[in-house]
Amino acid sequence: MIKDRARTETYREAIMQHQSFIQGKVVVDVGCGTGILSIFCAQAGAKRVYAVDASDIAVQAKEVVKANGLSDKVIVLHGRVEDVEIDEEVDVIISEWMGYMLLYESMLGSVITARDRWLKPGGLILPSHATLYMAPISHPDRYSHSIDFWRNVYGIDMSAMMQLAKQCAFEEPSVESISGENVLTWPEVVKHIDCQTIKIQELDSVTARYKFKSMMRAPMHGFGFWFDVEFSGPASSPAKTSSGISVASGSSSVSPSREGNQKKRSNPSDALVLSTSPEAPPTHWQQTIVYFYDPIDVEQDQVIEGSVTLSQSKENRRFMNIHFEYSSAGRSFVKESVMR
């Protein structure tokens, strides 16, 4: 992750953009990892930074902080946010909490806990907002590589393997990179998150209705998911879409106006946005694809509608259950998948 320049440099730019909120203030870094974000905050003039991580990387983070001469400013706490003690309120929470598909194995719950335990009223949370998107996708090359290969293997008909190949290739969601050319429609919002107000209970299950209109005639192989996060100050509010859903300003996805992972800002006070859109430069999150076992041919302007539910698995809270209900052109079905 630390080699992901789009991710790391956007965080550094966001910290410097909000330096007036950080300078001379107390910061907590939730899930600090190697401590790089904590060090950025110290370099921006933070009075004190609490770098919290439950894993053993905290031991190395302490050494990194020491090697950079910041042990007097950055205090590394080895433990869970739910368990460690900080004997003062904090002005800023920073965290790179996002998981694949935004919510899979994310640390958002820990950010919420830190907010409710320590953040002063009106304090800053970076990132401030996040938006998860979805859209139907067509990916014939991926399907052909995984499935059609078995029709002729060195001159031998192995089509009897195709059903098993579909199960192996498409039973679980796939984290991979696609391009804007793979996307059949404009994306829709699955979940918008305001880090100042979201409750932990909202993470148990997320349900969204979707209704797309295909922009082309093509085989539809499944649905793609990606997300944007916005870094705005406490007084900023996200913009509204035409449907009334709050989203990060300018944070849509497959759009020819997108330039890189960072939203192009008309002036320095505009919110900074880190995008994992198919049209943005690749990040380590890539995109998450839920493939159908068999493609569905769709026509231009054909309506694709249904619902999607993302829920934490009762079997293992690290897992995420994905439930699709789909209908189009008189055809309907249910697709279940588990992200492990």
Coordinates of C-alpha atoms in Angstrom, one line a residue:
M1 CA 0.0 0.0 0.0
I2 CA 2.8 2.4 0.8
K3 CA 4.0 2.1 -2.8
D4 CA 0.6 3.2 -4.0
R5 CA 1.6 6.7 -5.0
A6 CA -1.9 7.9 -5.7
R7 CA -3.0 6.8 -2.3
T8 CA 0.0 8.1 -0.3
E9 CA 0.5 11.4 -2.1
T10 CA -3.2 12.2 -1.9
Y11 CA -3.1 11.7 1.8
R12 CA 0.0 13.9 2.1
E13 CA -1.7 16.6 0.0
A14 CA -4.8 16.4 2.1
I15 CA -2.8 16.9 5.3
M16 CA -1.0 19.9 3.9
Q17 CA -4.3 21.3 2.5
H18 CA -5.7 21.1 6.1
Q19 CA -2.5 22.2 7.8
S20 CA -4.4 25.0 9.6
F21 CA -6.6 22.3 11.3
I22 CA -3.5 20.2 12.2
Q23 CA -0.8 22.7 13.2
G24 CA -0.5 22.9 17.0
K25 CA -3.3 20.3 17.4
V26 CA -3.7 16.7 18.6
V27 CA -4.1 14.0 16.0
V28 CA -4.9 10.3 16.2
D29 CA -3.9 8.0 13.3
V30 CA -6.2 4.9 13.3
G31 CA -4.4 1.9 11.9
C32 CA -1.1 3.7 11.5
G33 CA 0.8 0.8 9.9
T34 CA 4.4 2.0 9.3
G35 CA 3.4 5.4 10.7
I36 CA 3.8 7.4 7.5
L37 CA 0.6 9.4 7.9
S38 CA 1.5 10.1 11.5
I39 CA 4.8 11.5 10.3
F40 CA 3.1 13.6 7.6
C41 CA 0.9 15.1 10.4
A42 CA 4.0 15.8 12.6
Q43 CA 5.7 17.5 9.6
A44 CA 2.5 19.6 9.2
G45 CA 3.0 20.9 12.7
A46 CA 0.8 18.7 14.9
K47 CA 1.5 19.2 18.6
R48 CA 1.1 15.5 19.2
V49 CA 0.1 12.4 17.2
Y50 CA -1.2 9.2 18.6
A51 CA -0.3 6.4 16.1
V52 CA -2.5 3.4 16.9
D53 CA -2.2 -0.1 15.4
A54 CA -3.3 -3.5 16.8
S55 CA -0.8 -5.4 14.7
D56 CA 2.9 -6.0 15.4
I57 CA 3.7 -3.4 12.7
A58 CA 3.4 -0.9 15.6
V59 CA 6.8 -2.1 16.8
Q60 CA 8.4 -1.1 13.5
A61 CA 6.4 2.1 13.4
K62 CA 8.0 3.1 16.7
E63 CA 11.4 2.5 15.2
V64 CA 10.5 4.5 12.1
V65 CA 9.3 7.4 14.2
K66 CA 12.5 7.3 16.3
A67 CA 14.7 7.2 13.1
N68 CA 13.0 10.4 11.9
G69 CA 13.6 12.2 15.3
L70 CA 9.9 12.5 16.0
S71 CA 9.5 10.4 19.2
D72 CA 8.6 13.5 21.2
K73 CA 5.7 14.2 18.9
V74 CA 4.5 10.8 17.6
I75 CA 3.3 8.4 20.3
V76 CA 2.9 4.8 19.0
L77 CA 0.2 2.8 20.8
H78 CA 0.2 -0.9 20.2
G79 CA -3.4 -2.1 20.6
R80 CA -6.9 -1.8 19.3
V81 CA -8.6 1.6 19.2
E82 CA -11.3 0.0 21.4
D83 CA -8.7 -0.8 24.1
V84 CA -5.9 1.8 24.1
E85 CA -6.2 4.8 26.4
I86 CA -5.7 8.5 25.3
D87 CA -6.1 10.9 28.2
E88 CA -7.2 13.9 26.1
E89 CA -9.6 14.9 23.4
V90 CA -8.2 15.0 19.9
D91 CA -8.7 17.6 17.2
V92 CA -8.1 15.4 14.1
I93 CA -8.6 11.8 13.2
I94 CA -6.8 10.5 10.1
S95 CA -7.0 6.9 8.8
E96 CA -6.5 5.0 5.6
W97 CA -9.4 2.7 6.6
M98 CA -10.8 1.7 3.2
G99 CA -10.9 -1.9 2.2
Y100 CA -11.6 -3.6 -1.2
M101 CA -15.0 -2.7 -2.4
L102 CA -14.7 0.1 0.3
L103 CA -16.2 -1.9 3.1
Y104 CA -14.5 -5.4 2.9
E105 CA -12.1 -5.7 5.8
S106 CA -12.3 -1.9 6.3
M107 CA -11.3 -0.2 9.5
L108 CA -14.3 2.2 9.4
G109 CA -15.7 0.7 12.6
S110 CA -12.4 1.6 14.4
V111 CA -12.6 5.2 13.0
I112 CA -16.1 5.5 14.3
T113 CA -15.0 4.2 17.7
A114 CA -12.1 6.7 17.8
R115 CA -14.5 9.5 16.8
D116 CA -17.0 8.7 19.6
R117 CA -14.2 8.2 22.2
W118 CA -11.9 11.2 21.6
L119 CA -12.8 13.6 18.8
K120 CA -13.7 17.1 19.9
P121 CA -17.0 18.6 18.6
G122 CA -16.3 20.1 15.2
G123 CA -13.1 18.1 14.9
L124 CA -11.6 17.1 11.5
I125 CA -11.8 13.5 10.1
L126 CA -9.7 12.7 7.0
P127 CA -11.1 11.4 4.8
S128 CA -14.4 13.1 5.6
H129 CA -16.7 11.2 3.1
A130 CA -16.7 8.1 1.0
T131 CA -18.9 6.9 -1.8
L132 CA -19.3 3.3 -3.1
Y133 CA -20.4 3.0 -6.7
M134 CA -21.5 0.1 -8.9
A135 CA -22.2 -0.4 -12.6
P136 CA -22.8 -3.3 -15.0
I137 CA -19.7 -4.4 -16.8
S138 CA -18.7 -6.4 -20.0
H139 CA -15.4 -8.2 -19.9
P140 CA -15.3 -10.8 -22.8
D141 CA -11.5 -11.2 -22.6
R142 CA -11.6 -12.2 -18.9
Y143 CA -14.5 -14.6 -19.6
S144 CA -12.8 -16.1 -22.6
H145 CA -9.6 -16.5 -20.7
S146 CA -11.3 -18.3 -17.8
I147 CA -14.0 -20.3 -19.5
D148 CA -13.7 -20.6 -23.3
F149 CA -10.1 -21.9 -22.9
W150 CA -11.6 -25.3 -22.0
R151 CA -13.4 -25.8 -25.4
N152 CA -10.1 -26.8 -27.0
V153 CA -7.1 -27.6 -24.9
Y154 CA -4.2 -28.6 -27.2
G155 CA -6.7 -30.1 -29.6
I156 CA -8.7 -31.9 -26.8
D157 CA -12.3 -31.1 -26.1
M158 CA -12.4 -30.3 -22.4
S159 CA -15.7 -28.6 -22.4
A160 CA -16.9 -30.9 -19.6
M161 CA -14.6 -28.8 -17.4
M162 CA -16.5 -25.5 -18.1
Q163 CA -19.1 -25.7 -15.4
L164 CA -16.4 -26.3 -12.8
A165 CA -14.2 -23.6 -14.3
K166 CA -17.1 -21.1 -13.9
Q167 CA -17.5 -22.0 -10.2
C168 CA -13.8 -21.7 -9.6
A169 CA -13.4 -18.4 -11.5
F170 CA -16.7 -16.6 -10.6
E171 CA -18.0 -18.0 -7.4
E172 CA -16.3 -15.2 -5.3
P173 CA -15.8 -11.6 -6.2
S174 CA -12.6 -10.8 -8.1
V175 CA -10.3 -7.8 -7.3
E176 CA -8.9 -6.7 -10.6
S177 CA -8.4 -3.7 -12.9
I178 CA -10.9 -2.9 -15.6
S179 CA -11.1 0.2 -17.8
G180 CA -13.9 2.6 -18.7
E181 CA -14.5 0.6 -21.9
N182 CA -15.7 -2.3 -19.8
V183 CA -18.4 -0.3 -18.1
L184 CA -21.9 -0.4 -19.8
T185 CA -23.7 2.4 -18.0
W186 CA -23.2 5.4 -15.8
P187 CA -22.5 4.2 -12.2
E188 CA -25.0 4.5 -9.3
V189 CA -24.3 5.1 -5.6
V190 CA -24.6 2.0 -3.4
K191 CA -23.6 3.8 -0.1
H192 CA -22.5 7.3 0.8
I193 CA -20.6 7.7 4.1
D194 CA -20.3 10.8 6.2
C195 CA -17.5 9.9 8.6
Q196 CA -18.8 12.6 11.1
T197 CA -22.3 11.0 11.5
I198 CA -22.2 7.3 10.4
K199 CA -23.1 4.8 13.1
I200 CA -21.4 1.4 13.5
Q201 CA -24.8 -0.4 13.1
E202 CA -25.0 1.0 9.5
L203 CA -22.1 -1.3 8.5
D204 CA -23.9 -4.5 9.4
S205 CA -25.9 -4.4 6.2
V206 CA -26.2 -2.0 3.2
T207 CA -29.0 -2.4 0.7
A208 CA -29.4 -0.3 -2.5
R209 CA -31.8 -0.4 -5.4
Y210 CA -30.3 0.1 -8.8
K211 CA -31.7 0.9 -12.3
F212 CA -29.3 1.2 -15.2
K213 CA -29.8 1.8 -18.9
S214 CA -27.2 0.2 -21.1
M215 CA -25.3 2.6 -23.3
M216 CA -24.4 -0.2 -25.8
R217 CA -25.2 -3.6 -27.1
A218 CA -22.9 -6.1 -25.4
P219 CA -22.6 -9.2 -23.2
M220 CA -23.0 -8.3 -19.6
H221 CA -20.7 -10.3 -17.4
G222 CA -21.5 -8.9 -14.0
F223 CA -21.2 -5.8 -11.8
G224 CA -18.2 -3.7 -11.0
F225 CA -17.7 -1.7 -7.7
W226 CA -15.3 1.1 -6.9
F227 CA -15.2 4.1 -4.6
D228 CA -14.1 7.7 -4.0
V229 CA -13.1 9.3 -0.8
E230 CA -13.2 13.0 -0.1
F231 CA -11.0 15.1 2.1
S232 CA -13.0 18.1 3.2
G233 CA -12.9 20.3 6.3
P234 CA -15.5 20.2 9.1
A235 CA -17.5 23.1 7.6
S236 CA -17.7 21.5 4.1
S237 CA -20.7 19.5 2.9
P238 CA -20.9 17.0 0.1
A239 CA -22.8 17.9 -3.0
K240 CA -26.1 16.4 -4.0
T241 CA -26.8 14.3 -7.0
S242 CA -29.9 14.8 -9.1
S243 CA -31.5 12.0 -7.1
G244 CA -30.9 13.8 -3.9
I245 CA -28.2 11.4 -2.6
S246 CA -25.3 13.1 -1.0
V247 CA -22.0 12.4 -2.7
A248 CA -18.5 13.9 -2.8
S249 CA -18.4 16.9 -5.0
G250 CA -17.4 15.9 -8.5
S251 CA -16.8 12.3 -7.3
S252 CA -18.7 10.4 -9.9
S253 CA -16.9 7.8 -11.7
V254 CA -16.7 6.8 -15.3
S255 CA -16.5 10.3 -16.7
P256 CA -14.4 11.8 -19.4
S257 CA -13.7 14.8 -17.2
R258 CA -11.9 12.8 -14.6
E259 CA -8.2 13.5 -14.6
G260 CA -6.2 11.1 -12.5
N261 CA -7.1 9.9 -9.1
Q262 CA -7.4 13.4 -7.7
K263 CA -10.4 15.4 -8.7
K264 CA -9.4 18.5 -10.6
R265 CA -9.9 21.4 -8.3
S266 CA -10.9 24.9 -9.6
N267 CA -9.3 26.5 -6.5
P268 CA -7.2 25.2 -3.6
S269 CA -10.2 25.3 -1.2
D270 CA -12.1 22.7 -3.2
A271 CA -12.3 19.2 -1.6
L272 CA -9.6 16.8 -2.6
V273 CA -10.9 13.4 -3.9
L274 CA -9.1 10.1 -4.2
S275 CA -10.8 7.9 -6.8
T276 CA -10.5 4.2 -7.5
S277 CA -12.6 4.6 -10.7
P278 CA -11.8 2.4 -13.7
E279 CA -10.8 5.6 -15.5
A280 CA -8.5 6.8 -12.8
P281 CA -4.9 5.6 -12.6
P282 CA -4.7 2.2 -10.9
T283 CA -4.5 1.9 -7.1
H284 CA -3.9 -1.2 -5.0
W285 CA -7.7 -1.3 -4.4
Q286 CA -8.3 -1.8 -8.2
Q287 CA -12.0 -2.6 -8.7
T288 CA -14.1 -5.4 -7.4
I289 CA -16.1 -7.5 -9.9
V290 CA -18.9 -9.8 -9.1
Y291 CA -19.2 -12.1 -12.2
F292 CA -22.2 -14.0 -13.4
Y293 CA -21.7 -17.7 -14.2
D294 CA -23.0 -17.0 -17.7
P295 CA -23.1 -13.6 -19.6
I296 CA -26.4 -11.9 -20.4
D297 CA -26.8 -10.2 -23.8
V298 CA -28.1 -6.7 -23.4
E299 CA -29.3 -4.2 -26.0
Q300 CA -28.6 -0.5 -26.2
D301 CA -31.0 1.4 -23.9
Q302 CA -32.0 -1.8 -22.2
V303 CA -33.0 -1.3 -18.5
I304 CA -31.1 -3.3 -15.9
E305 CA -32.6 -3.1 -12.4
G306 CA -32.8 -4.9 -9.1
S307 CA -31.1 -4.6 -5.7
V308 CA -27.8 -5.4 -4.0
T309 CA -27.2 -6.1 -0.3
L310 CA -23.8 -6.1 1.3
S311 CA -23.7 -7.6 4.8
Q312 CA -21.2 -8.8 7.3
S313 CA -21.1 -12.6 7.5
K314 CA -22.3 -14.2 10.7
E315 CA -19.9 -17.0 10.0
N316 CA -16.9 -14.6 10.1
R317 CA -17.2 -10.9 10.5
R318 CA -14.2 -10.5 8.2
F319 CA -16.2 -11.9 5.3
M320 CA -18.8 -10.0 3.4
N321 CA -22.0 -11.5 1.9
I322 CA -23.1 -10.0 -1.4
H323 CA -26.7 -10.7 -2.5
F324 CA -28.0 -9.6 -5.9
E325 CA -31.5 -9.5 -7.2
Y326 CA -31.6 -8.8 -10.9
S327 CA -34.2 -8.4 -13.7
S328 CA -34.0 -7.2 -17.3
A329 CA -36.0 -7.9 -20.4
G330 CA -38.2 -10.4 -18.7
R331 CA -35.3 -12.3 -17.1
S332 CA -34.6 -12.4 -13.4
F333 CA -32.4 -14.3 -11.1
V334 CA -30.6 -14.1 -7.7
K335 CA -26.8 -14.2 -7.3
E336 CA -25.1 -14.9 -4.0
S337 CA -21.4 -14.4 -3.4
V338 CA -19.1 -14.2 -0.4
M339 CA -16.0 -12.1 -0.3
R340 CA -13.5 -14.0 2.0

